[in-house]
Short mmCIF file of C-alpha atoms and ligand atoms in Angstrom, two decimals:
data_model
loop_
_atom_site.label_atom_id
_atom_site.label_comp_id
_atom_site.label_asym_id
_atom_site.label_seq_id
_atom_site.Cartn_x
_atom_site.Cartn_y
_atom_site.Cartn_z
CA MET A 1 14.53 12.22 3.15
CA ILE A 2 11.41 12.81 5.19
CA ARG A 3 9.49 15.99 5.85
CA HIS A 4 8.76 17.61 9.20
CA LEU A 5 6.89 20.64 10.43
CA THR A 6 9.09 23.69 11.18
CA ALA A 7 8.39 26.40 13.76
CA SER A 8 7.05 28.63 10.97
CA GLY A 9 4.48 26.02 10.05
CA GLY A 10 6.23 24.94 6.82
CA TRP A 11 7.60 21.61 5.75
CA SER A 12 11.33 21.16 5.50
CA ARG A 13 13.47 18.16 4.66
CA ARG A 14 15.92 16.29 6.88
CA GLN A 15 17.94 13.13 6.57
CA VAL A 16 16.19 9.91 7.50
CA PRO A 17 18.09 8.07 10.28
CA SER A 18 20.13 5.28 8.72
CA ASN A 19 17.97 2.59 10.33
CA ALA A 20 14.66 4.03 8.94
CA MET A 21 12.70 1.98 6.41
CA GLU A 22 13.55 3.20 2.90
CA PRO A 23 11.87 0.88 0.40
CA THR A 24 13.47 0.51 -3.00
CA TYR A 25 12.23 -1.00 -6.23
CA SER A 26 14.13 -3.31 -8.57
CA ASP A 27 15.91 -1.91 -11.65
CA GLU A 28 13.25 -3.45 -13.90
CA ALA A 29 10.52 -1.75 -11.88
CA GLU A 30 12.29 1.60 -12.11
CA ALA A 31 12.68 1.10 -15.88
CA TYR A 32 8.94 0.59 -16.10
CA ARG A 33 8.41 3.76 -14.05
CA GLU A 34 10.48 5.65 -16.64
CA LYS A 35 8.21 4.28 -19.37
CA ILE A 36 5.16 5.63 -17.54
CA HIS A 37 6.86 9.02 -17.09
CA ALA A 38 7.54 9.10 -20.84
CA PHE A 39 3.91 8.19 -21.57
CA LEU A 40 2.64 10.98 -19.31
CA ALA A 41 5.05 13.50 -20.81
CA GLU A 42 3.89 12.57 -24.30
CA HIS A 43 0.13 12.59 -23.65
CA LEU A 44 -0.55 15.25 -21.01
CA PRO A 45 -1.02 18.91 -21.97
CA ALA A 46 1.85 21.33 -21.31
CA ARG A 47 1.96 22.84 -17.79
CA TRP A 48 -0.34 20.10 -16.46
CA LYS A 49 -1.22 20.70 -12.78
CA GLY A 50 -3.64 17.86 -12.12
CA ILE A 51 -7.24 17.28 -13.14
CA GLY A 52 -8.50 19.31 -10.17
CA ALA A 53 -7.03 22.44 -11.74
CA LEU A 54 -9.54 22.16 -14.62
CA PRO A 55 -13.05 23.65 -14.32
CA ALA A 56 -15.65 20.92 -13.65
CA GLU A 57 -16.97 20.53 -17.26
CA GLU A 58 -13.46 20.53 -18.73
CA ALA A 59 -12.46 17.87 -16.18
CA LEU A 60 -15.29 15.61 -17.40
CA ALA A 61 -14.33 16.11 -21.05
CA PHE A 62 -10.67 15.49 -20.21
CA THR A 63 -11.54 12.26 -18.37
CA ASP A 64 -13.45 10.90 -21.40
CA GLN A 65 -10.63 11.71 -23.77
CA TRP A 66 -7.96 10.43 -21.35
CA ARG A 67 -9.87 7.17 -20.88
CA ALA A 68 -9.84 6.64 -24.66
CA THR A 69 -6.07 7.32 -24.73
CA LEU A 70 -5.51 4.77 -21.97
CA ALA A 71 -7.64 2.15 -23.74
CA ALA A 72 -5.77 2.69 -27.03
CA ASN A 73 -2.46 2.21 -25.20
CA ARG A 74 -3.67 -0.79 -23.17
CA LEU A 75 -3.24 1.08 -19.91
CA LEU A 76 -6.92 0.81 -18.97
CA ALA A 77 -7.63 -2.45 -17.14
CA ALA A 78 -3.88 -2.76 -17.43
CA SER A 79 -3.69 -6.05 -15.52
CA TRP A 80 -6.16 -7.89 -17.78
CA PRO A 81 -4.87 -10.29 -20.42
CA ALA A 82 -4.24 -8.80 -23.87
CA ALA A 83 -6.89 -11.14 -25.34
CA TYR A 84 -9.57 -9.03 -23.63
CA GLY A 85 -7.99 -5.64 -24.38
CA GLY A 86 -5.87 -5.34 -21.23
CA GLY A 87 -2.16 -4.70 -20.90
CA GLY A 88 -1.12 -7.93 -19.16
CA LEU A 89 0.89 -6.00 -16.56
CA SER A 90 2.53 -7.74 -13.61
CA ALA A 91 1.35 -6.86 -10.10
CA LEU A 92 4.42 -4.66 -9.56
CA GLU A 93 3.89 -2.82 -12.85
CA GLN A 94 0.26 -2.15 -11.87
CA VAL A 95 1.41 -0.63 -8.59
CA ILE A 96 3.91 1.61 -10.37
CA LEU A 97 1.34 2.66 -12.95
CA VAL A 98 -1.24 3.79 -10.36
CA GLU A 99 1.43 5.44 -8.20
CA GLU A 100 2.68 7.55 -11.10
CA PHE A 101 -0.79 8.40 -12.40
CA TYR A 102 -1.89 9.53 -8.95
CA ARG A 103 1.30 11.55 -8.48
CA ALA A 104 0.65 13.25 -11.83
CA GLY A 105 -2.98 13.90 -10.87
CA VAL A 106 -4.55 11.99 -13.78
CA PRO A 107 -7.34 9.41 -13.45
CA VAL A 108 -6.69 5.71 -14.01
CA GLY A 109 -10.07 5.41 -15.76
CA GLY A 110 -13.53 6.93 -16.15
CA SER A 111 -16.17 7.49 -13.47
CA ASN A 112 -17.87 4.07 -13.83
CA ASP A 113 -14.64 2.09 -14.14
CA VAL A 114 -14.44 1.38 -10.44
CA PHE A 115 -17.57 -0.74 -10.94
CA GLY A 116 -16.79 -1.97 -14.48
CA ILE A 117 -13.07 -2.71 -14.29
CA GLN A 118 -12.13 -2.96 -10.64
CA MET A 119 -15.24 -4.77 -9.41
CA VAL A 120 -17.27 -6.72 -11.98
CA GLY A 121 -14.54 -7.04 -14.63
CA ASN A 122 -12.01 -8.50 -12.19
CA THR A 123 -14.73 -10.75 -10.77
CA ILE A 124 -15.69 -12.04 -14.24
CA LEU A 125 -12.00 -12.74 -14.84
CA ALA A 126 -11.86 -14.77 -11.62
CA TRP A 127 -15.21 -16.58 -11.86
CA GLY A 128 -16.70 -16.08 -15.33
CA THR A 129 -17.02 -18.54 -18.22
CA ASP A 130 -14.89 -18.08 -21.35
CA GLU A 131 -18.00 -16.77 -23.12
CA GLN A 132 -18.68 -14.21 -20.38
CA LYS A 133 -15.08 -13.03 -20.46
CA ALA A 134 -15.04 -12.73 -24.26
CA HIS A 135 -18.37 -10.90 -24.33
CA PHE A 136 -18.25 -8.53 -21.35
CA LEU A 137 -14.60 -7.59 -20.80
CA PRO A 138 -13.91 -5.89 -24.16
CA ARG A 139 -17.22 -4.00 -23.86
CA ILE A 140 -16.15 -2.66 -20.46
CA ILE A 141 -12.88 -1.39 -21.93
CA SER A 142 -14.57 0.17 -24.96
CA GLY A 143 -17.00 1.99 -22.64
CA GLU A 144 -20.01 0.41 -24.37
CA ASP A 145 -21.13 -1.11 -21.07
CA LEU A 146 -21.17 1.11 -17.97
CA TRP A 147 -21.73 -0.80 -14.72
CA CYS A 148 -23.13 -0.19 -11.26
CA GLN A 149 -23.35 -2.33 -8.13
CA GLY A 150 -26.68 -3.82 -7.00
CA TYR A 151 -25.85 -5.27 -3.57
CA SER A 152 -27.51 -3.20 -0.79
CA GLU A 153 -31.23 -3.24 -0.07
CA PRO A 154 -33.32 -1.44 2.57
CA ASN A 155 -33.10 -4.57 4.75
CA ALA A 156 -29.70 -5.79 3.65
CA GLY A 157 -26.68 -3.52 4.13
CA SER A 158 -24.20 -4.76 6.72
CA ASP A 159 -26.29 -7.92 6.87
CA LEU A 160 -25.99 -8.39 3.11
CA GLY A 161 -26.90 -12.09 3.32
CA ASN A 162 -30.44 -11.05 4.24
CA LEU A 163 -31.10 -9.70 0.73
CA GLY A 164 -34.53 -10.38 -0.72
CA CYS A 165 -34.48 -9.22 -4.36
CA ARG A 166 -35.90 -12.31 -6.11
CA ALA A 167 -34.82 -13.93 -9.38
CA GLU A 168 -36.75 -16.86 -10.83
CA LEU A 169 -36.07 -18.82 -14.00
CA ASP A 170 -38.63 -18.48 -16.76
CA GLY A 171 -37.47 -20.56 -19.73
CA ASP A 172 -34.18 -19.07 -20.92
CA GLU A 173 -34.37 -15.99 -18.75
CA TRP A 174 -34.18 -14.86 -15.14
CA VAL A 175 -37.06 -12.66 -14.01
CA LEU A 176 -36.19 -10.16 -11.26
CA ASN A 177 -38.47 -8.47 -8.74
CA GLY A 178 -37.36 -6.35 -5.78
CA GLN A 179 -35.35 -3.29 -4.84
CA LYS A 180 -31.74 -2.17 -4.50
CA ILE A 181 -30.60 1.04 -2.79
CA TRP A 182 -27.53 3.32 -2.56
CA THR A 183 -26.65 2.33 -6.13
CA SER A 184 -23.77 4.71 -6.93
CA ALA A 185 -23.67 5.94 -10.54
CA GLY A 186 -26.81 3.87 -11.27
CA HIS A 187 -28.21 6.80 -13.28
CA LEU A 188 -25.16 6.67 -15.58
CA ALA A 189 -24.98 2.88 -16.01
CA ASN A 190 -26.58 0.56 -18.57
CA TRP A 191 -25.67 -2.68 -16.73
CA ILE A 192 -25.98 -3.66 -13.08
CA PHE A 193 -24.50 -6.66 -11.28
CA VAL A 194 -27.18 -7.92 -8.91
CA LEU A 195 -27.11 -10.21 -5.91
CA ALA A 196 -30.48 -11.94 -6.10
CA ARG A 197 -32.30 -14.54 -3.99
CA THR A 198 -32.68 -17.59 -6.24
CA ASP A 199 -33.52 -20.15 -3.55
CA PRO A 200 -35.51 -18.80 -0.56
CA ASP A 201 -35.64 -22.29 0.94
CA ALA A 202 -31.87 -22.50 1.43
CA PRO A 203 -29.96 -20.95 4.39
CA LYS A 204 -29.56 -17.23 3.74
CA HIS A 205 -26.01 -17.25 2.33
CA LYS A 206 -26.63 -20.33 0.17
CA GLY A 207 -29.59 -19.28 -2.01
CA ILE A 208 -28.01 -16.21 -3.64
CA SER A 209 -26.85 -15.84 -7.27
CA PHE A 210 -24.70 -13.17 -8.92
CA LEU A 211 -26.51 -11.92 -12.05
CA LEU A 212 -25.52 -9.54 -14.86
CA VAL A 213 -28.59 -7.50 -15.76
CA PRO A 214 -29.12 -4.95 -18.58
CA MET A 215 -30.73 -1.72 -17.30
CA ASP A 216 -32.14 -0.45 -20.60
CA GLN A 217 -35.46 -2.30 -20.23
CA PRO A 218 -38.94 -1.33 -18.97
CA GLY A 219 -38.70 -3.46 -15.77
CA VAL A 220 -35.78 -1.41 -14.35
CA GLU A 221 -36.52 1.96 -12.73
CA VAL A 222 -33.77 4.20 -11.33
CA ARG A 223 -34.73 6.87 -8.77
CA PRO A 224 -32.01 9.32 -7.63
CA ILE A 225 -31.41 9.97 -3.91
CA GLU A 226 -30.35 13.49 -2.91
CA MET A 227 -27.30 13.67 -0.65
CA ILE A 228 -26.32 16.24 2.01
CA SER A 229 -24.37 18.14 -0.67
CA GLY A 230 -27.46 18.47 -2.88
CA ASP A 231 -25.92 16.12 -5.50
CA SER A 232 -27.47 12.79 -6.47
CA GLU A 233 -24.67 10.29 -6.97
CA PHE A 234 -26.59 7.28 -5.77
CA ASN A 235 -30.03 5.85 -6.43
CA GLU A 236 -32.76 3.39 -5.65
CA VAL A 237 -33.19 0.74 -8.37
CA PHE A 238 -36.52 -1.10 -8.68
CA PHE A 239 -36.98 -4.36 -10.64
CA THR A 240 -40.48 -5.25 -11.82
CA ASN A 241 -40.35 -8.39 -13.96
CA ALA A 242 -36.96 -7.25 -15.28
CA ARG A 243 -35.15 -9.90 -17.31
CA CYS A 244 -31.67 -11.17 -18.08
CA ALA A 245 -30.40 -14.18 -20.00
CA LYS A 246 -30.16 -17.51 -18.13
CA GLU A 247 -26.43 -17.69 -18.82
CA ASN A 248 -25.79 -14.28 -17.16
CA VAL A 249 -24.96 -15.95 -13.84
CA VAL A 250 -21.38 -15.55 -12.64
CA GLY A 251 -20.29 -18.71 -10.78
CA ALA A 252 -22.86 -21.38 -10.07
CA VAL A 253 -26.58 -20.73 -9.42
CA ASN A 254 -27.14 -20.31 -5.65
CA ALA A 255 -23.36 -19.98 -5.08
CA GLY A 256 -23.23 -16.20 -5.57
CA TRP A 257 -22.06 -15.45 -2.03
CA GLY A 258 -18.48 -16.52 -2.75
CA VAL A 259 -18.50 -14.48 -5.98
CA ALA A 260 -19.87 -11.49 -4.07
CA MET A 261 -17.07 -11.73 -1.49
CA THR A 262 -14.40 -11.91 -4.22
CA LEU A 263 -15.79 -8.67 -5.62
CA LEU A 264 -15.75 -6.99 -2.19
CA SER A 265 -12.08 -7.83 -1.76
CA TYR A 266 -11.38 -5.89 -4.99
CA GLU A 267 -13.54 -3.02 -3.70
CA ARG A 268 -11.54 -2.81 -0.46
CA GLY A 269 -8.10 -3.69 -1.80
CA GLU A 270 -6.70 -1.23 -4.37
CA ALA A 271 -6.58 1.78 -2.09
CA ALA A 272 -3.27 0.70 -0.55
CA ALA A 273 -1.32 2.00 -3.55
CA THR A 274 -3.13 5.27 -4.08
CA PHE A 275 -4.42 6.59 -0.77
CA PRO A 276 -1.05 7.28 0.84
CA ILE A 277 -0.39 9.55 -2.18
CA THR A 278 -3.77 11.30 -2.26
CA PHE A 279 -3.98 11.75 1.51
CA ARG A 280 -0.43 13.13 1.60
CA ALA A 281 -1.32 15.64 -1.13
CA GLU A 282 -4.52 16.55 0.71
CA LEU A 283 -2.64 17.19 3.97
CA ASP A 284 -0.02 19.33 2.18
CA ARG A 285 -2.88 21.38 0.75
CA LEU A 286 -4.44 21.72 4.22
CA ILE A 287 -1.14 23.03 5.60
CA GLU A 288 -1.18 25.59 2.78
CA LEU A 289 -4.72 26.50 3.80
CA ALA A 290 -3.58 27.00 7.41
CA ARG A 291 -0.87 29.37 6.14
CA GLU A 292 -3.25 31.24 3.83
CA ARG A 293 -5.73 31.69 6.67
CA GLY A 294 -3.09 32.82 9.20
CA LYS A 295 -3.54 29.70 11.33
CA ALA A 296 -0.12 28.07 10.84
CA ASP A 297 1.19 29.56 14.09
CA ASP A 298 -1.81 28.55 16.18
CA PRO A 299 -0.40 25.91 18.59
CA VAL A 300 -3.61 23.87 18.67
CA ILE A 301 -3.93 23.82 14.88
CA ARG A 302 -0.23 22.89 14.60
CA GLN A 303 -0.70 20.08 17.08
CA ARG A 304 -3.65 18.73 15.08
CA LEU A 305 -1.73 19.01 11.79
CA ALA A 306 1.18 17.13 13.34
CA TRP A 307 -1.24 14.37 14.43
CA CYS A 308 -2.54 14.16 10.84
CA HIS A 309 1.04 13.95 9.55
CA SER A 310 1.76 10.96 11.78
CA LYS A 311 -1.45 9.28 10.60
CA VAL A 312 -0.59 9.75 6.92
CA GLU A 313 2.90 8.35 7.49
CA ILE A 314 1.48 5.29 9.24
CA MET A 315 -0.99 4.93 6.34
CA ARG A 316 1.99 4.82 3.99
CA TYR A 317 3.54 1.96 5.94
CA LEU A 318 0.22 0.10 6.13
CA GLY A 319 -0.09 0.54 2.36
CA MET A 320 3.40 -0.87 1.82
CA ARG A 321 2.55 -3.94 3.86
CA THR A 322 -0.58 -4.60 1.80
CA LEU A 323 1.24 -3.93 -1.47
CA THR A 324 4.12 -6.23 -0.53
CA LYS A 325 1.60 -9.05 -0.21
CA PHE A 326 -0.18 -8.05 -3.43
CA VAL A 327 3.07 -8.05 -5.41
CA ALA A 328 3.86 -11.49 -3.95
CA GLY A 329 0.56 -12.73 -5.40
CA GLU A 330 -1.44 -12.87 -2.16
CA HIS A 331 -5.10 -11.91 -2.22
CA PRO A 332 -6.13 -9.05 0.12
CA GLY A 333 -7.23 -10.58 3.45
CA PRO A 334 -8.20 -8.91 6.72
CA ASP A 335 -5.40 -6.38 6.00
CA ALA A 336 -7.83 -4.68 3.68
CA SER A 337 -10.14 -4.10 6.67
CA ILE A 338 -7.34 -2.51 8.69
CA PHE A 339 -6.64 -0.13 5.83
CA LYS A 340 -10.33 0.70 5.19
CA LEU A 341 -10.96 1.42 8.86
CA TYR A 342 -7.79 3.46 9.15
CA TRP A 343 -8.20 5.81 6.19
CA SER A 344 -11.93 6.36 6.57
CA GLU A 345 -11.75 7.29 10.27
CA TYR A 346 -8.69 9.50 9.67
CA HIS A 347 -10.51 11.29 6.85
CA ARG A 348 -13.40 12.33 9.07
CA ILE A 349 -10.95 13.96 11.48
CA VAL A 350 -8.74 15.75 8.93
CA THR A 351 -11.76 17.20 7.15
CA GLU A 352 -13.20 18.44 10.47
CA LEU A 353 -9.87 20.19 10.99
CA SER A 354 -10.22 21.81 7.56
CA LEU A 355 -13.57 23.31 8.60
CA ASP A 356 -12.04 24.62 11.84
CA ILE A 357 -9.30 26.30 9.80
CA LEU A 358 -11.86 27.81 7.42
CA GLY A 359 -13.93 29.09 10.35
CA PRO A 360 -17.17 30.88 9.39
CA ASP A 361 -16.28 30.60 5.66
CA ALA A 362 -17.20 26.92 5.93
CA MET A 363 -20.83 28.02 6.42
CA VAL A 364 -20.89 29.81 3.05
CA PRO A 365 -18.68 27.65 0.82
CA SER A 366 -17.54 29.16 -2.46
CA GLY A 367 -15.34 28.22 -5.44
CA ARG A 368 -14.86 24.82 -7.08
CA TRP A 369 -16.66 21.83 -5.53
CA PRO A 370 -15.02 18.37 -5.69
CA SER A 371 -15.91 16.50 -8.86
CA ASN A 372 -16.85 13.35 -6.94
CA ALA A 373 -18.43 12.45 -3.60
CA PHE A 374 -15.70 9.98 -2.62
CA GLN A 375 -12.46 10.48 -0.66
CA THR A 376 -10.12 13.42 -1.33
CA ASP A 377 -10.64 16.19 -3.86
CA ASP A 378 -8.87 15.92 -7.24
CA ALA A 379 -5.13 16.61 -7.45
CA GLY A 380 -4.45 20.24 -8.29
CA ALA A 381 -7.85 21.48 -7.03
CA PRO A 382 -7.79 25.09 -5.81
CA ASN A 383 -7.80 25.61 -2.04
CA ASP A 384 -11.41 26.83 -2.11
CA SER A 385 -13.81 26.54 0.82
CA ALA A 386 -16.20 24.53 -1.42
CA SER A 387 -13.44 21.97 -2.04
CA TRP A 388 -13.01 21.37 1.71
CA VAL A 389 -16.69 21.42 2.61
CA GLY A 390 -17.45 18.97 -0.23
CA THR A 391 -14.64 16.70 0.94
CA PHE A 392 -15.94 16.93 4.50
CA TYR A 393 -19.33 15.66 3.24
CA ALA A 394 -17.65 12.83 1.32
CA ALA A 395 -15.71 11.80 4.42
CA ARG A 396 -19.01 11.21 6.32
CA ALA A 397 -19.81 8.46 3.80
CA GLY A 398 -16.33 6.90 3.91
CA THR A 399 -17.00 5.07 7.17
CA ILE A 400 -20.21 3.56 5.71
CA TYR A 401 -19.64 2.39 2.13
CA ALA A 402 -17.54 -0.71 1.38
CA GLY A 403 -18.39 -1.96 4.89
CA THR A 404 -19.02 0.26 7.94
CA SER A 405 -16.39 0.86 10.62
CA GLN A 406 -18.29 -1.40 13.03
CA VAL A 407 -18.32 -4.20 10.46
CA GLN A 408 -14.57 -3.75 9.81
CA ARG A 409 -13.98 -3.98 13.57
CA ASN A 410 -16.03 -7.18 13.71
CA ILE A 411 -13.94 -8.66 10.87
CA LEU A 412 -10.70 -7.68 12.61
CA GLY A 413 -11.89 -8.89 16.01
CA GLU A 414 -12.94 -12.27 14.69
CA MET A 415 -10.44 -12.92 11.89
CA VAL A 416 -7.26 -11.21 13.11
CA LEU A 417 -7.52 -11.13 16.89
CA GLY A 418 -9.42 -14.41 17.21
CA LEU A 419 -12.04 -12.91 19.54
CA PRO A 420 -15.34 -14.78 20.03
CA LYS A 421 -17.68 -14.56 17.04
CA GLU A 422 -20.88 -12.54 17.03
CA PRO A 423 -23.85 -14.63 18.23
CA ALA A 424 -25.09 -16.57 15.18
CA GLY A 425 -28.77 -15.61 15.63
CA LEU A 426 -31.67 -17.73 14.43
CA LYS A 427 -31.01 -20.77 12.23
CA GLY A 428 -33.15 -21.79 9.27
CA THR A 429 -33.80 -21.06 5.62
CA TRP A 430 -34.03 -17.48 4.38
CA ARG A 431 -37.83 -17.85 4.09
CA GLU A 432 -38.14 -19.13 7.68
CA LEU A 433 -36.03 -16.23 8.98
CA GLN A 434 -38.27 -13.68 7.22
CA GLN A 435 -41.35 -15.38 8.69
CA ALA A 436 -39.81 -15.35 12.18
CA LYS A 437 -39.11 -11.59 11.85
CA THR A 438 -42.71 -10.78 10.94
CA ALA A 439 -44.35 -13.24 13.40
C1 LIG B 501 -21.62 6.90 -0.54
C2 LIG B 501 -22.17 5.50 -0.53
C3 LIG B 501 -22.15 4.79 -1.70
C4 LIG B 501 -22.68 3.48 -1.73
N1 LIG B 501 -22.69 2.82 -2.93
C5 LIG B 501 -23.26 1.59 -2.99
C6 LIG B 501 -23.38 0.91 -4.24
O1 LIG B 501 -22.97 1.43 -5.29
N2 LIG B 501 -23.99 -0.29 -4.27
C7 LIG B 501 -24.45 -0.89 -3.13
O2 LIG B 501 -24.95 -2.00 -3.23
N3 LIG B 501 -24.35 -0.28 -1.92
C8 LIG B 501 -23.79 0.94 -1.83
N4 LIG B 501 -23.72 1.60 -0.62
C9 LIG B 501 -24.34 0.99 0.55
C10 LIG B 501 -23.38 0.51 1.61
O3 LIG B 501 -22.73 -0.66 1.21
C11 LIG B 501 -24.21 0.33 2.90
O4 LIG B 501 -24.66 1.61 3.29
C12 LIG B 501 -23.42 -0.30 4.00
O5 LIG B 501 -23.13 -1.64 3.70
C13 LIG B 501 -24.17 -0.24 5.36
O6 LIG B 501 -25.45 -0.75 5.24
P1 LIG B 501 -26.71 0.08 5.72
O7 LIG B 501 -26.64 1.45 5.15
O8 LIG B 501 -27.93 -0.73 5.42
O9 LIG B 501 -26.56 0.23 7.30
P2 LIG B 501 -26.88 -0.88 8.42
O10 LIG B 501 -26.29 -2.16 8.00
O11 LIG B 501 -28.35 -0.84 8.68
O12 LIG B 501 -26.09 -0.33 9.64
C14 LIG B 501 -26.61 0.69 10.53
C15 LIG B 501 -25.62 0.86 11.67
O13 LIG B 501 -25.56 -0.37 12.42
C16 LIG B 501 -24.23 -0.84 12.51
N5 LIG B 501 -24.18 -2.30 12.44
C17 LIG B 501 -24.83 -3.09 11.57
N6 LIG B 501 -24.53 -4.38 11.80
C18 LIG B 501 -23.67 -4.42 12.84
C19 LIG B 501 -23.00 -5.45 13.54
N7 LIG B 501 -23.14 -6.73 13.20
N8 LIG B 501 -22.17 -5.11 14.55
C20 LIG B 501 -22.00 -3.79 14.91
N9 LIG B 501 -22.63 -2.77 14.28
C21 LIG B 501 -23.45 -3.08 13.25
C22 LIG B 501 -23.52 -0.26 11.29
O14 LIG B 501 -22.13 -0.18 11.47
C23 LIG B 501 -24.19 1.11 11.18
O15 LIG B 501 -23.57 2.02 12.07
C24 LIG B 501 -23.20 2.89 -0.56
C25 LIG B 501 -23.19 3.63 0.64
C26 LIG B 501 -22.69 4.92 0.66
C27 LIG B 501 -22.71 5.69 1.95
#
C-alpha cells in the first residue's frame, strides 16, 4: 500500500501497482524485528507516544535511563563485538533495530553517542590498537567518557586539510596548542578527538595526526557560541599546552587524514536507515498542521505538500539503495554525499513551508521547542509553533555541518560524474602554504 493526498487534504491508502518496488526482508530478519518489538513492549511505559511527547526535562531524564537499559541489554553500540560491551549484531539486524526504534520514537543512544559510538568508537574499532579498543570502547558504552569532535578551525572547515592546531611530542606526551570551533556538545564532553598538525613540513594532508585528548585539564578551555535560536549547542575549544599520552594516536603519526576520512564516512552514512522514517513522520505532522490551520484546501499549499511527499518517497528509495550496499558489507561511498545533499536541501524547503502555514504565529513561537538543534523534531512532539520554528533554525545548519552542499556537489561532480577536478592550488608543505598566504 502507498499513501496519497485526497481532495480533502487527507492521506488515504491505495493498492500499489503490481510492478512497484515492494522490498521484503528475510524470515530471519522479520524474526529479529519481532524480538525488537517484544523488547520495546517490555521496556517502554504504557501508552508511549514518542519521546517528543514528554516535557523537555522529562525527555532528558528518560534518555539517560533508556540509555542505561540499552547498555544493559547490549543494544547500545549494538554492532560492536561483545568483548567491548556491544551486541555483535549483523548489518541487517542493525538496520532493523534503528528502524524499529525510530518508528517507536525512542532514541538509539544518549546525546553524545553520535560522537562517542557512531564516530570515534567505530573509528577506534577500524583503526585502533587492541589496547585502545580495550580501554576506550567499554568506557564509551558505560557513559564514563563523553566525546566531542575537534575537526573544524576558523581557517579549516571545508578545507579541513589546512588545519593548524599543533601537537608536538614532549617525552611521553603530546602537547597541543591552537583552536577548534563549532565543537558540538563540547560543553558536555570530557574527551575530544582532535585532528592536529604534527608535521608542518609535510604536504598539508600528510602531516596530520588523530589524537584522543582528555578535556578535564587546565590547558583546555571551552567557550560556548550562541546560535540563532538563543541556545548554545556548539563551542570554541582552545588548547594551551594541553596534554595527552603519546599512545593516544589513532592510526600512525602523520597519517591521521585517512583516519579522519573513515570517521566522516560514519558521520554521513547512518542516516539512510532513519531519515526516511523521521522525515515521513515530520511531513505527516505538517499535513496535520495544514489541516489544523485551515490551509489543507489551499491549492498552493497542497501543491507544495505534494512536492514534499514526492521528495520523501524518493528519499526512501535512496535510503534503500544505500542500505542494500551496507547490508552487503560495502562501505558508504559517494552515495552518502547524494543522501546528505538530498535530505539537507529538502529540509530547508519543508521547514520554510511550515512557517508559511503558521503565518504570523511563526513570529511569536510558543509551546515546546525541539530538544536538539539537528534535523527533525522528536517523534510525538506536539504541533506547536515553537517546534516548527526550532526545526526551521536547525534546517539552516543541515546544509553546512558534515560537509556543505557545495562540497557535496564537488564530491559528486568529481567522484561520481567524473567531471574535471577543482584546480589543485599551490603546491608545497603546510608551512610553505601558510607563508605564501601571509606574504
Ligand atoms: C550545527 C553545526 C554543528 C557542527 N559541529 C561540528 C563539530 O562538532 N565539530 C567540528 O569539527 N565541526 C563542526 N561543525 C563545522 C562544520 O563541519 C563546518 O561548518 C563545515 O565544514 C564548513 O566549514 P566552514 O564553516 O569553515 O565554512 P567554509 O569552509 O569557510 O565555507 C564557506 C562557504 O564557502 C563554500 N565553499 C568552501 N569551499 C568550497 C569549494 N571548494 N567549492 C565550492 N564552495 C566552497 C562553502 O560551501 C560555504 O558555502 C559544525 C557546523 C554546524 C553548522
